[in-house]
């Protein structure tokens, strides 16, 4: 099962737009889970995942825990679905 680590922030307008898009994609796929972290409340995650100041950041891992895709910023739902389907 692939997993998305989503890093967002309350002050980030793009995060407010992208959060429901990621939730839509995850809810429609049995082989995908998501865990969300707040940028400001989880500095250890931000540092360990090498996340910059552009948010949101979604890191997608395969079943072996390897990073297979990193998406930064705001993208359309259509483009998000296309990226996920390519995995």
mmCIF file of C-alpha atoms in Angstrom, residues 5-19 37-40 46 50-59 70-75:
data_model
loop_
_atom_site.group_PDB
_atom_site.id
_atom_site.type_symbol
_atom_site.label_atom_id
_atom_site.label_comp_id
_atom_site.label_asym_id
_atom_site.label_seq_id
_atom_site.Cartn_x
_atom_site.Cartn_y
_atom_site.Cartn_z
ATOM 1 C CA UNK A 5 2.783 12.185 3.944
ATOM 2 C CA UNK A 6 1.111 15.586 3.575
ATOM 3 C CA UNK A 7 2.667 18.624 5.258
ATOM 4 C CA UNK A 8 0.432 21.682 5.515
ATOM 5 C CA UNK A 9 0.043 24.828 7.623
ATOM 6 C CA UNK A 10 -2.947 26.793 8.885
ATOM 7 C CA UNK A 11 -1.533 30.008 7.404
ATOM 8 C CA UNK A 12 -1.085 28.479 3.925
ATOM 9 C CA UNK A 13 -3.905 29.298 1.432
ATOM 10 C CA UNK A 14 -2.755 26.604 -1.010
ATOM 11 C CA UNK A 15 -2.895 24.041 1.791
ATOM 12 C CA UNK A 16 -6.557 24.842 2.397
ATOM 13 C CA UNK A 17 -7.218 24.234 -1.294
ATOM 14 C CA UNK A 18 -5.112 21.083 -1.629
ATOM 15 C CA UNK A 19 -6.116 19.238 1.564
ATOM 16 C CA UNK A 37 1.399 16.886 9.596
ATOM 17 C CA UNK A 38 1.322 20.578 10.472
ATOM 18 C CA UNK A 39 4.450 22.424 9.317
ATOM 19 C CA UNK A 40 4.751 24.535 12.474
ATOM 20 C CA UNK A 46 9.986 19.145 8.246
ATOM 21 C CA UNK A 50 13.865 18.147 3.842
ATOM 22 C CA UNK A 51 10.766 20.297 3.386
ATOM 23 C CA UNK A 52 11.302 23.921 2.407
ATOM 24 C CA UNK A 53 8.950 26.849 2.922
ATOM 25 C CA UNK A 54 6.723 26.205 -0.119
ATOM 26 C CA UNK A 55 3.634 24.303 0.993
ATOM 27 C CA UNK A 56 1.838 22.001 0.840
ATOM 28 C CA UNK A 57 4.281 19.170 0.332
ATOM 29 C CA UNK A 58 3.066 15.657 -0.391
ATOM 30 C CA UNK A 59 5.603 12.854 -0.298
ATOM 31 C CA UNK A 70 7.120 14.559 -4.200
ATOM 32 C CA UNK A 71 4.531 17.197 -5.030
ATOM 33 C CA UNK A 72 5.020 20.788 -3.872
ATOM 34 C CA UNK A 73 2.475 23.583 -3.987
ATOM 35 C CA UNK A 74 -0.950 23.796 -5.547
ATOM 36 C CA UNK A 75 -1.983 21.641 -8.511
#
